PDB file of C-alpha atoms in Angstrom:
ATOM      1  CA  UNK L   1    -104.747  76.796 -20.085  1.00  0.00           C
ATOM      2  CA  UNK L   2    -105.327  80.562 -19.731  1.00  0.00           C
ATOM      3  CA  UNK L   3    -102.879  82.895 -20.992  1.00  0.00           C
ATOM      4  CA  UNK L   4    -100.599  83.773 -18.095  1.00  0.00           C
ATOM      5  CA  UNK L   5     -99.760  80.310 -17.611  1.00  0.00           C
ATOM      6  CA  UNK L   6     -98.895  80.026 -21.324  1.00  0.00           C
ATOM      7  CA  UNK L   7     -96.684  83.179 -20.674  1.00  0.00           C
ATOM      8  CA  UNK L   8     -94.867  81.792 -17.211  1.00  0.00           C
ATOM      9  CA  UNK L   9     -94.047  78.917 -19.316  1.00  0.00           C
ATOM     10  CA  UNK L  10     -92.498  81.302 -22.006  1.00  0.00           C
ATOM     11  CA  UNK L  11     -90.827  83.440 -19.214  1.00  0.00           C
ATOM     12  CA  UNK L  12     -89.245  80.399 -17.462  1.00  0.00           C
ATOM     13  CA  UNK L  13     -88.299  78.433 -20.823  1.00  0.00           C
ATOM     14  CA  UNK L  14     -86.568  81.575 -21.247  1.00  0.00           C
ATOM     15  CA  UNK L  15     -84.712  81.487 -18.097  1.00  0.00           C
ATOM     16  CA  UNK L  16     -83.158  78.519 -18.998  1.00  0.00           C
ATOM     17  CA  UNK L  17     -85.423  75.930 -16.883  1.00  0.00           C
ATOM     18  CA  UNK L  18     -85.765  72.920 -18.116  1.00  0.00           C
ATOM     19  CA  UNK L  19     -88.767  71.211 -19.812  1.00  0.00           C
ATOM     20  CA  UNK L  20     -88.940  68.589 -17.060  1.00  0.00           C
ATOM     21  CA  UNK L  21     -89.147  71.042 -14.451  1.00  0.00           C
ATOM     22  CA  UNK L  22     -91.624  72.642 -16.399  1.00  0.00           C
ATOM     23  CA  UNK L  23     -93.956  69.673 -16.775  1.00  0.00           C
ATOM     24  CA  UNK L  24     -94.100  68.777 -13.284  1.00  0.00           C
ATOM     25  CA  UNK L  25     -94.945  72.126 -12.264  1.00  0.00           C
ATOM     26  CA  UNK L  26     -97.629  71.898 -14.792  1.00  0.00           C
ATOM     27  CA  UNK L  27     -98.884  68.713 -13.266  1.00  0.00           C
ATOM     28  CA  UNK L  28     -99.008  69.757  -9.896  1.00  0.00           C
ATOM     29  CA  UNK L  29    -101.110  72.972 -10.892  1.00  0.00           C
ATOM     30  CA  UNK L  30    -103.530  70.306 -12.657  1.00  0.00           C
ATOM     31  CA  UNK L  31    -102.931  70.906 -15.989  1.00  0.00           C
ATOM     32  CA  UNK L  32    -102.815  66.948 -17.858  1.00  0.00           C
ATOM     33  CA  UNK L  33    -100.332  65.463 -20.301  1.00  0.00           C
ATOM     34  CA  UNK L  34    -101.962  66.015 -22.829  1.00  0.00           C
ATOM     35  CA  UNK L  35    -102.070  69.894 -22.493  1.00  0.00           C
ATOM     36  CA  UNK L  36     -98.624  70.002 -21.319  1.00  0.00           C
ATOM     37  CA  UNK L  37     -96.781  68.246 -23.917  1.00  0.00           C
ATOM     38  CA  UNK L  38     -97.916  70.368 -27.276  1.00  0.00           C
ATOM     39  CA  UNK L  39     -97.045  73.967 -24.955  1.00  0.00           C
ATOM     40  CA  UNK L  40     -93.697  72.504 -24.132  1.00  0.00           C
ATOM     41  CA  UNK L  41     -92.799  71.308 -27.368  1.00  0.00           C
ATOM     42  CA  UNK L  42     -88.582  70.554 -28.355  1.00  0.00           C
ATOM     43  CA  UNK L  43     -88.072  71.321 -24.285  1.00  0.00           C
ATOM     44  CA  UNK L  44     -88.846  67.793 -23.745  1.00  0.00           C
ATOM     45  CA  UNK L  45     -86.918  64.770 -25.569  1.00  0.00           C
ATOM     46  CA  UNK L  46     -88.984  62.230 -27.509  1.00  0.00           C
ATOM     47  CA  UNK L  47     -87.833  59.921 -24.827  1.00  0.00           C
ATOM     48  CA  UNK L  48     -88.567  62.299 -21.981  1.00  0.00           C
ATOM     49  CA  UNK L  49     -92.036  63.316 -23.366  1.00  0.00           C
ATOM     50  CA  UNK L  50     -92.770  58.511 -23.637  1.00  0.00           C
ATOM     51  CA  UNK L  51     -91.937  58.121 -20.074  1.00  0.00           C
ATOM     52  CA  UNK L  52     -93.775  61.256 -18.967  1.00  0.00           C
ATOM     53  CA  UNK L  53     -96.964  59.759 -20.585  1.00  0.00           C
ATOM     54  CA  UNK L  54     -96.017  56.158 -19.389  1.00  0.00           C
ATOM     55  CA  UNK L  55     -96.973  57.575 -16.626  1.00  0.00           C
ATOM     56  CA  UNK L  56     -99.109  60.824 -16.439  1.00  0.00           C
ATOM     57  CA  UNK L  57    -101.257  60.517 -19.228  1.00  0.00           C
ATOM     58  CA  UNK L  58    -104.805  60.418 -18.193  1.00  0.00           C
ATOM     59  CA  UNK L  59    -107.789  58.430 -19.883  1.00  0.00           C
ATOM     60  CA  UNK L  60    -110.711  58.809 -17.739  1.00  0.00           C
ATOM     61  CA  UNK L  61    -112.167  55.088 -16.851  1.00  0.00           C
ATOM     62  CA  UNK L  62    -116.262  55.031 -17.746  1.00  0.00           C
ATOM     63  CA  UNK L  63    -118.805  54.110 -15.312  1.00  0.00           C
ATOM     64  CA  UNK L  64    -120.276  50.492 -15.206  1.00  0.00           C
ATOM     65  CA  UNK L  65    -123.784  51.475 -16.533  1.00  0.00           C
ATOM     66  CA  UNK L  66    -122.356  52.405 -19.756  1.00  0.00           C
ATOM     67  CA  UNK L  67    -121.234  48.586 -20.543  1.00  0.00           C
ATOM     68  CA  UNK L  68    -119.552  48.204 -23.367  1.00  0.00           C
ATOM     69  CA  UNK L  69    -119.716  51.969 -24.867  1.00  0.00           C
ATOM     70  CA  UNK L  70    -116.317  52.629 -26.027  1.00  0.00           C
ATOM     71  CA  UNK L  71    -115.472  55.888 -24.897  1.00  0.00           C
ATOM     72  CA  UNK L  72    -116.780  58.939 -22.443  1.00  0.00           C
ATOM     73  CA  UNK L  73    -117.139  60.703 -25.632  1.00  0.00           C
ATOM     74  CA  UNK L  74    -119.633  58.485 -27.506  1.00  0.00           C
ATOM     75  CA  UNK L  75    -123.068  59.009 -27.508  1.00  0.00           C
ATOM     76  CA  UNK L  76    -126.585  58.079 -29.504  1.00  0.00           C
ATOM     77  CA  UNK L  77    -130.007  59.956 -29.445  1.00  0.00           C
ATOM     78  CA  UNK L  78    -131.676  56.567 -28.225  1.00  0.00           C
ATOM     79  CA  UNK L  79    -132.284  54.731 -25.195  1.00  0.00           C
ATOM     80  CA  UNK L  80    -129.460  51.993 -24.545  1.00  0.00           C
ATOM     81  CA  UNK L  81    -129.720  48.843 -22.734  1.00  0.00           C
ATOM     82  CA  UNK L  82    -126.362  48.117 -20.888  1.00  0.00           C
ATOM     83  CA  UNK L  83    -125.906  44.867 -18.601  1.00  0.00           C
ATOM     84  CA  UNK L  84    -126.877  46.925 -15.748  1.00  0.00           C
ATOM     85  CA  UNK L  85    -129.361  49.629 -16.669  1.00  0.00           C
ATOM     86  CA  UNK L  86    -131.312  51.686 -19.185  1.00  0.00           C
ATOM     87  CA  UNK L  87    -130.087  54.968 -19.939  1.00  0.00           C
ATOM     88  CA  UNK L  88    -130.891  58.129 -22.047  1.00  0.00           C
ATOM     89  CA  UNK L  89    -128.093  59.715 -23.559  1.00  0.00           C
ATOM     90  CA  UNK L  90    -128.240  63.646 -24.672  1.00  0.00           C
ATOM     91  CA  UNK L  91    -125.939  65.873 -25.895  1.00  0.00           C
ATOM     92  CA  UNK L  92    -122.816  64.872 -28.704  1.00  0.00           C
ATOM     93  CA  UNK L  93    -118.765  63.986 -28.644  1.00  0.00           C
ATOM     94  CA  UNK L  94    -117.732  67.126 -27.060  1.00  0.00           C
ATOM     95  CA  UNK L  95    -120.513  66.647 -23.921  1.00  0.00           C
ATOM     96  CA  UNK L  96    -123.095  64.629 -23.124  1.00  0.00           C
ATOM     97  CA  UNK L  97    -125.284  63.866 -20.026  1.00  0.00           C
ATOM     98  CA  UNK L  98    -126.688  60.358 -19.340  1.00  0.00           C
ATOM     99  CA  UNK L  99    -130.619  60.498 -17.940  1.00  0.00           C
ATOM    100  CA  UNK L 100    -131.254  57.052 -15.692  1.00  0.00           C
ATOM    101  CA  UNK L 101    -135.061  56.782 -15.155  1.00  0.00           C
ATOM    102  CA  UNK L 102    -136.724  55.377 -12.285  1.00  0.00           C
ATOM    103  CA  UNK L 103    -133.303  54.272 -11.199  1.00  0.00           C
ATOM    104  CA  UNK L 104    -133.749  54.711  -7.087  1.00  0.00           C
ATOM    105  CA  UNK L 105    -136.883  53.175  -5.366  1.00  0.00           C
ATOM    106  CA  UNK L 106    -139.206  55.771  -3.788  1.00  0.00           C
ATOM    107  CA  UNK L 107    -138.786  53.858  -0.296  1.00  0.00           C
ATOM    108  CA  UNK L 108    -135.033  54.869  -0.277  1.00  0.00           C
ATOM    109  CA  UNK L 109    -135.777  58.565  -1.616  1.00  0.00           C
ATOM    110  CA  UNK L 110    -137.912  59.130   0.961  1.00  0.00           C
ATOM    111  CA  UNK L 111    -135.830  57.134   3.858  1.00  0.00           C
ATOM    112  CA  UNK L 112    -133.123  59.657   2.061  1.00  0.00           C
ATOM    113  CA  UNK L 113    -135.312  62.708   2.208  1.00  0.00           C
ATOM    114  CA  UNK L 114    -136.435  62.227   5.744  1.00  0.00           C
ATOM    115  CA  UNK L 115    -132.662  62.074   6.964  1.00  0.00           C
ATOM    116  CA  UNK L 116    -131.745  64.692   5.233  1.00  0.00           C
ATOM    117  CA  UNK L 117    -133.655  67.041   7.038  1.00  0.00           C
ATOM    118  CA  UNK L 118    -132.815  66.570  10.339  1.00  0.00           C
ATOM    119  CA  UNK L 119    -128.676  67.999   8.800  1.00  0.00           C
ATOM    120  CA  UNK L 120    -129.112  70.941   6.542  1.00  0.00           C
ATOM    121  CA  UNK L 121    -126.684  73.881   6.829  1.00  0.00           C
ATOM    122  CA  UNK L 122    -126.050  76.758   4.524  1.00  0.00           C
ATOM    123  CA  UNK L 123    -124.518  75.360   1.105  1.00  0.00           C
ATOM    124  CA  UNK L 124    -121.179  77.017  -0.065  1.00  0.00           C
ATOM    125  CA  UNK L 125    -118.944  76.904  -3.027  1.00  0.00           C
ATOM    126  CA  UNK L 126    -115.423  76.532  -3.262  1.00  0.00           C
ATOM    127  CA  UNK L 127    -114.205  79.533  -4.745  1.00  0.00           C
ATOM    128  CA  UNK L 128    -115.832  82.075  -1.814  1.00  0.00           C
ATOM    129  CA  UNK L 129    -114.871  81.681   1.615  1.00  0.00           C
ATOM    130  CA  UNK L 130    -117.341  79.609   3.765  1.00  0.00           C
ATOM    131  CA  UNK L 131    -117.969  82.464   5.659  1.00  0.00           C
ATOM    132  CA  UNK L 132    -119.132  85.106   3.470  1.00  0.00           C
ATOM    133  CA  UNK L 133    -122.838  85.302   1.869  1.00  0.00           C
ATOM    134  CA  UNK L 134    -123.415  82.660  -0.652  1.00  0.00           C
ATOM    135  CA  UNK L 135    -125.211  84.601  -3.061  1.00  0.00           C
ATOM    136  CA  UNK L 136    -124.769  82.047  -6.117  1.00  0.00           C
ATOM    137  CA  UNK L 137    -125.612  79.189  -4.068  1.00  0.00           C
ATOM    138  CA  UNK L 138    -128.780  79.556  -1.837  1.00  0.00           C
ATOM    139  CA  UNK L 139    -129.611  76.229  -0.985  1.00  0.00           C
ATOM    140  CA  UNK L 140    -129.200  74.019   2.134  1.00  0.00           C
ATOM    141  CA  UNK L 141    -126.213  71.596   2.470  1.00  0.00           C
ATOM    142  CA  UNK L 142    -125.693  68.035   4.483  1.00  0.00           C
ATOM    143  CA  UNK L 143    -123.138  65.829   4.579  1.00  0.00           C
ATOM    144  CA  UNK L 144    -124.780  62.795   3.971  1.00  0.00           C
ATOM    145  CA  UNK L 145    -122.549  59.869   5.927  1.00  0.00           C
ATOM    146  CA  UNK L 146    -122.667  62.362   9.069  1.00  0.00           C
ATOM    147  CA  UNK L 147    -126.327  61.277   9.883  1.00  0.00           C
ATOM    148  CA  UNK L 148    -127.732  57.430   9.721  1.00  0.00           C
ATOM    149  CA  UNK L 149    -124.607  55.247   8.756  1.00  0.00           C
ATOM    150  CA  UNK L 150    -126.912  52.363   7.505  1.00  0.00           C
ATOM    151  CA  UNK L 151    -129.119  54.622   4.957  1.00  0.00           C
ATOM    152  CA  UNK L 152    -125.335  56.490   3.986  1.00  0.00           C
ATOM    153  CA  UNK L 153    -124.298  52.804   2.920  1.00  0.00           C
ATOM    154  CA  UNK L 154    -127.256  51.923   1.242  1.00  0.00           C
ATOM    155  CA  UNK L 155    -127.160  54.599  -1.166  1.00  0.00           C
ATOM    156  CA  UNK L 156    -123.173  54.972  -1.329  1.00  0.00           C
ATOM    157  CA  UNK L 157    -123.529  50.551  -2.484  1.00  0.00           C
ATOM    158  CA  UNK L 158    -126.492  51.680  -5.162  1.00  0.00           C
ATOM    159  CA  UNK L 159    -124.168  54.523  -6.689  1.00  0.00           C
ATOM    160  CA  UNK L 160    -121.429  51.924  -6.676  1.00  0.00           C
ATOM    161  CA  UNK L 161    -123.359  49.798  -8.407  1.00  0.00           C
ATOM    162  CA  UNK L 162    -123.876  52.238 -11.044  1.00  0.00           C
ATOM    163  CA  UNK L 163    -120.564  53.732 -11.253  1.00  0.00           C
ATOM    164  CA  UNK L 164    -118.140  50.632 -10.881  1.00  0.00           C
ATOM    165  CA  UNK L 165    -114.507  51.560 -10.454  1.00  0.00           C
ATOM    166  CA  UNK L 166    -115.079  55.480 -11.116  1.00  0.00           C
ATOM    167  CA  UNK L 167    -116.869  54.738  -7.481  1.00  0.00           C
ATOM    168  CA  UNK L 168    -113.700  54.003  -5.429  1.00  0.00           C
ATOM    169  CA  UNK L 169    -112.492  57.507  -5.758  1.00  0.00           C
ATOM    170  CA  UNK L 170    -115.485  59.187  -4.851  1.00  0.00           C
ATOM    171  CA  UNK L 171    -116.458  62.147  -2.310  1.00  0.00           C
ATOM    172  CA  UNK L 172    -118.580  60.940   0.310  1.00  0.00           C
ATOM    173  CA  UNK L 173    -122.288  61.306  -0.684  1.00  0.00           C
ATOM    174  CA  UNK L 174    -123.329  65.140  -0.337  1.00  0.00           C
ATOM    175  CA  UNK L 175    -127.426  66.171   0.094  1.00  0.00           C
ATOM    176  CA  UNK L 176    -128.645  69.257  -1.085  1.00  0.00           C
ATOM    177  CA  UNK L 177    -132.281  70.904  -0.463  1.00  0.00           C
ATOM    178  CA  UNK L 178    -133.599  73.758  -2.755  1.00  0.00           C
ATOM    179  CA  UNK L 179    -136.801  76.240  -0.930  1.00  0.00           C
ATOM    180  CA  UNK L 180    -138.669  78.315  -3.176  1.00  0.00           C
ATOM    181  CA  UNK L 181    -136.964  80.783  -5.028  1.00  0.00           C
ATOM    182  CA  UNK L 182    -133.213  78.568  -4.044  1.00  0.00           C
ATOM    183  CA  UNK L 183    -131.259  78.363  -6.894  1.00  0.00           C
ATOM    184  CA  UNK L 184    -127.910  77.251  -7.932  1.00  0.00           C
ATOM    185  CA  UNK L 185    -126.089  79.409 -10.686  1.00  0.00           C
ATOM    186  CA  UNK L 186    -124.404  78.583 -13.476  1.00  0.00           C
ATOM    187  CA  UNK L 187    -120.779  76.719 -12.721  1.00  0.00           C
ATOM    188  CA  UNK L 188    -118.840  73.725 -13.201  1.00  0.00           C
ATOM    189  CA  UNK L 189    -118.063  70.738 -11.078  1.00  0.00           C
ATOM    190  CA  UNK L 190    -114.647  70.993 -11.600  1.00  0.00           C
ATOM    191  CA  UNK L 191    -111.576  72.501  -9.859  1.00  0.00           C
ATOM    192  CA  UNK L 192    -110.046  74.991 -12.214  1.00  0.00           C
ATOM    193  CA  UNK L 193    -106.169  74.274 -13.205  1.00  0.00           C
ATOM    194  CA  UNK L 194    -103.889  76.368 -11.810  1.00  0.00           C
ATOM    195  CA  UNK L 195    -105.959  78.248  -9.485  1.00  0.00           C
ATOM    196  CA  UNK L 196    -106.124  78.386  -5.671  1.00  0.00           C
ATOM    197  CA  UNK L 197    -108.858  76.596  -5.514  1.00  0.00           C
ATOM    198  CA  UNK L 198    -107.402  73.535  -7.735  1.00  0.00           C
ATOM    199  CA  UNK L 199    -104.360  73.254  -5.313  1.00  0.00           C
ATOM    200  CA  UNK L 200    -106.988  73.801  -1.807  1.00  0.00           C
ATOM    201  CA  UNK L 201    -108.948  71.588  -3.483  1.00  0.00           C
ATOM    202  CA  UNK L 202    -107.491  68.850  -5.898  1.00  0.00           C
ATOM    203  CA  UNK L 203    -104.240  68.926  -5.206  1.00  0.00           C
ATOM    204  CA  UNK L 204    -103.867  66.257  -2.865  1.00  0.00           C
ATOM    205  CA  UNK L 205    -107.198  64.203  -4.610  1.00  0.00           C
ATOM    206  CA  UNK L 206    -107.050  64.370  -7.442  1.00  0.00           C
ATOM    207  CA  UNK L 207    -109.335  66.084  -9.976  1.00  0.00           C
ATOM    208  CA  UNK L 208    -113.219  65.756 -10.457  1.00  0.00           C
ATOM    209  CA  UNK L 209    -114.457  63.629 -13.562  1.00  0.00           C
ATOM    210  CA  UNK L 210    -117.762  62.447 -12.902  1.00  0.00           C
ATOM    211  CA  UNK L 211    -120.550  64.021 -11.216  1.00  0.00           C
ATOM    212  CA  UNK L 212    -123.814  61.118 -10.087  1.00  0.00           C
ATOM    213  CA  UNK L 213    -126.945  62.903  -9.235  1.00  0.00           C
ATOM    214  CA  UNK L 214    -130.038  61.446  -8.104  1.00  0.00           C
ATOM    215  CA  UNK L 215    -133.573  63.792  -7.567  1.00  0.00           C
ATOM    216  CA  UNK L 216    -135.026  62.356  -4.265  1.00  0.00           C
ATOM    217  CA  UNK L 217    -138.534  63.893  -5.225  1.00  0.00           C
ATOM    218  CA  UNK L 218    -140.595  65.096  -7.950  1.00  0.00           C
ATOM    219  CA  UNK L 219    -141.167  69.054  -7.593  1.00  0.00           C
ATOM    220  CA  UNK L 220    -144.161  71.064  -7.964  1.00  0.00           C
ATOM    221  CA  UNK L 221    -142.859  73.463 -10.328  1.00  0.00           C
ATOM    222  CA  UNK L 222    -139.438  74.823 -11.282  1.00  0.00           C
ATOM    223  CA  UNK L 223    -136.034  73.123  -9.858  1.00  0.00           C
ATOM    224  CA  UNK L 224    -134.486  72.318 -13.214  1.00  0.00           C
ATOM    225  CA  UNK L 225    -131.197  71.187 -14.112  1.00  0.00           C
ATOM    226  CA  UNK L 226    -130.273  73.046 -17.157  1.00  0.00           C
ATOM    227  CA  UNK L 227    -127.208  72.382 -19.132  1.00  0.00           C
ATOM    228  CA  UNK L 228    -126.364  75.370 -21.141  1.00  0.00           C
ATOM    229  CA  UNK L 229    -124.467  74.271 -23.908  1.00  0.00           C
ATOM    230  CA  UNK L 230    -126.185  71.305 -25.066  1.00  0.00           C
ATOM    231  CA  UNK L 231    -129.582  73.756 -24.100  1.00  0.00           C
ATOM    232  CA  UNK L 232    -131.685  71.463 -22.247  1.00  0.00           C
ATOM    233  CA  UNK L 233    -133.192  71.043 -18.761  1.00  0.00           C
ATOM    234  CA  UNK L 234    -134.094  68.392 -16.761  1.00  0.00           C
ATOM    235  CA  UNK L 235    -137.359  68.386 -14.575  1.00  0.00           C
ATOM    236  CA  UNK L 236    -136.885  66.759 -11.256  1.00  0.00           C
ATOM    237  CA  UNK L 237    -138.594  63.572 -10.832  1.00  0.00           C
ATOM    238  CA  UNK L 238    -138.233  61.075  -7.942  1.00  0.00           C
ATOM    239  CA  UNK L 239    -135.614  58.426  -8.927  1.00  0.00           C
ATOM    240  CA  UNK L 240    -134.288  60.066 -11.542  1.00  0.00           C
ATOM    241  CA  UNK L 241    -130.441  59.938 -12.198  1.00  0.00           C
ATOM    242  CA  UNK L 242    -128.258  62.216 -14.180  1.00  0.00           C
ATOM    243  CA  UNK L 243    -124.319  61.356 -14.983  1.00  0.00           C
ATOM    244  CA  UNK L 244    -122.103  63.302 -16.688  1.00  0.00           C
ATOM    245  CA  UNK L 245    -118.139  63.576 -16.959  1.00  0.00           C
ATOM    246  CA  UNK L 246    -116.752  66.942 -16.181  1.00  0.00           C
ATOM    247  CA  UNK L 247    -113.594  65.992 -17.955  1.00  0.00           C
ATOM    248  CA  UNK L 248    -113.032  64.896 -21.235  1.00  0.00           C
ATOM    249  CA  UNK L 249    -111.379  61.679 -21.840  1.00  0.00           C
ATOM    250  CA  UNK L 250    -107.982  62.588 -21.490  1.00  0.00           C
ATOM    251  CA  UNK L 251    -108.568  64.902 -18.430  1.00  0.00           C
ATOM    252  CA  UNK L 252    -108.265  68.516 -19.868  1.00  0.00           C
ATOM    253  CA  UNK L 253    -111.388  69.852 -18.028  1.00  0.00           C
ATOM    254  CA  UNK L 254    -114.435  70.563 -20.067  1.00  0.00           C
ATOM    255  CA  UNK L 255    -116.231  73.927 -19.850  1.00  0.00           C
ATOM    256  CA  UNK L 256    -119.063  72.818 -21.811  1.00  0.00           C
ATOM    257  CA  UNK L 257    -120.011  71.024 -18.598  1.00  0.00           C
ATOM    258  CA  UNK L 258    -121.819  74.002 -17.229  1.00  0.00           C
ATOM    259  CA  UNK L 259    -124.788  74.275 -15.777  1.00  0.00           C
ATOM    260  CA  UNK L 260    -127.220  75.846 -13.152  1.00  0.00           C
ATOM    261  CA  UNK L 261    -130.060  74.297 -10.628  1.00  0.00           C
ATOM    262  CA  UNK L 262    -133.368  76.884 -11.945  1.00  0.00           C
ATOM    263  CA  UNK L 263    -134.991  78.243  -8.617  1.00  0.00           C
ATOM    264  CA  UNK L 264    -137.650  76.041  -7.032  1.00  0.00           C
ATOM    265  CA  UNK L 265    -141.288  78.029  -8.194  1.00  0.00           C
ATOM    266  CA  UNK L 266    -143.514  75.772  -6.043  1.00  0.00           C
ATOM    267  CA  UNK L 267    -142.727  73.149  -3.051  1.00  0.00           C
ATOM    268  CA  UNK L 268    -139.221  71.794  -2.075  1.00  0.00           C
ATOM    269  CA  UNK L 269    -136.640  69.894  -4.264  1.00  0.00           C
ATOM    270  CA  UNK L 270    -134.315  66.998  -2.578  1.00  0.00           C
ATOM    271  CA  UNK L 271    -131.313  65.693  -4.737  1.00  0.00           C
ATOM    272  CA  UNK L 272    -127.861  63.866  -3.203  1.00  0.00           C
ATOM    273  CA  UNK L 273    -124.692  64.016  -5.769  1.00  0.00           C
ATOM    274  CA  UNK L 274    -121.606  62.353  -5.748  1.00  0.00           C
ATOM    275  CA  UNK L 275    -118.012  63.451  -7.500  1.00  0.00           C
ATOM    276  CA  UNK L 276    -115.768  60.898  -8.317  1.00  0.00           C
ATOM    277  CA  UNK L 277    -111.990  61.918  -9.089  1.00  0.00           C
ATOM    278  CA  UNK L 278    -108.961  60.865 -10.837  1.00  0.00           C
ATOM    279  CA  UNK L 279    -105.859  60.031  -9.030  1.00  0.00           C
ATOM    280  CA  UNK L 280    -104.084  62.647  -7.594  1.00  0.00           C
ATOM    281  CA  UNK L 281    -100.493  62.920 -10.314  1.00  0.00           C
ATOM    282  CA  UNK L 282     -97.834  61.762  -7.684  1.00  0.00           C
TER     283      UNK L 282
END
């Protein structure tokens, strides 16, 4: 929580509003229990602050490849063998991304790629208007479910698959395509709390937490996925699948979830990516 929302909380606890009123304007600006609670303090009531988290307290439900891993926070150095699927896990407890291998077929990539191309428009972001130059962003956009129904299904029941119940809150599918010299720069997946674009945004659905994205081919040269506080990159490879949770387990968003797509040195690059969200606070 940045500092001017610590100090309308000061201003307004000294005007006399109450800690409740406080809370839920808190909650609707996308700021979690968690958070909330400590800032507030003797405002709320022990009782006021048990039914508050009774019922606005977050914990961020896993997806189904992890199995039986305890928490969105754990993590090993070693491949893992869940019920469902092998996965790589890098990174530690404050952020970590999960590396799938060879998880999509290279019929549906390229039934995925070929679609793809016949719906790319200019991609945007959310915190520039649509119609202004994109100038962090240079790659081509399509909205995936827009095109061939049948293919949109087959890869929205694979990612379900993977995902579980994280799945039924999900964006629909999104494709991106990278040119040479298309690039992505460094940002997070996540709607900032308390910001215009959290309440244009999130406001009615709900925060992101997970971000699913699959490489639908293997490029020439360049294209990488770097992560810049756990300092590694990811080459894109056909099938390959990268998870990670934008959130950490109790919601507060996660900064160390940054990262950038590298400009595309040689040939084309092809990925689709999927945000799942929590449930909008109500």
């Amino acid at each position: 929580m940045n500092s001017a929302w610590k100090r309308w909380v000061l201003e307004n606890t000294l005007k006399g509003v109450s800690g409740k009123e406080l809370y839920f304007t808190l909650i609707n600006h996308g700021f979690v229990h968690d958070q909330i609670v400590p800032l507030l303090g003797a405002n709320l009531s022990e009782s006021q602050k048990q039914q508050l988290a009774n019922r606005y307290r977050v914990l961020v439900p896993k997806p189904a490849f992890l199995g039986d891993e305890k928490s969105v926070d754990s993590y090993s150095s070693n491949i893992t063998n869940s019920d469902t699927v092998a996965y790589e896990t890098f990174g530690n407890s404050d952020f970590c991304v999960y590396k799938l291998t060879g998880c999509f077929d290279s019929d549906l990539c390229e039934a995925a790629v070929n679609s793809i191309k016949k719906g790319l428009r200019p991609s945007t972001i959310t915190t520039v208007s649509s119609d202004k130059p994109q100038q962090s962003r240079t790659s081509s956009t399509c909205d995936f479910a827009s095109l061939e129904a049948d293919l949109a299904e087959r890869l929205s029941e694979k990612l379900k698959s993977l995902m579980g119940k994280v799945h039924d809150t999900s964006e629909p599918i999104q494709a991106q395509h990278y040119g040479v010299q298309q690039e992505f720069k460094q940002h997070t997946d996540y709607f900032e709390p308390g910001s215009s674009e959290y309440s244009k945004f999130a406001g009615r659905r709900g925060q992101r937490s997970w971000t699913c994205m699959v490489y639908l081919n293997t490029v020439e040269r360049g294209g990488e996925t770097e992560f810049l506080y756990l300092k590694k990159r990811f080459s894109p490879k056909q099938g390959d699948v990268l998870v990670w949770c934008n959130v950490h387990k109790n919601g507060v968003v996660n900064p160390q979830s940054l990262h950038q797509a590298h400009p595309v040195s040689a040939g084309e690059k092809y990925i689709i990516t999927q945000w799942c969200r929590l449930i909008a606070p109500k």
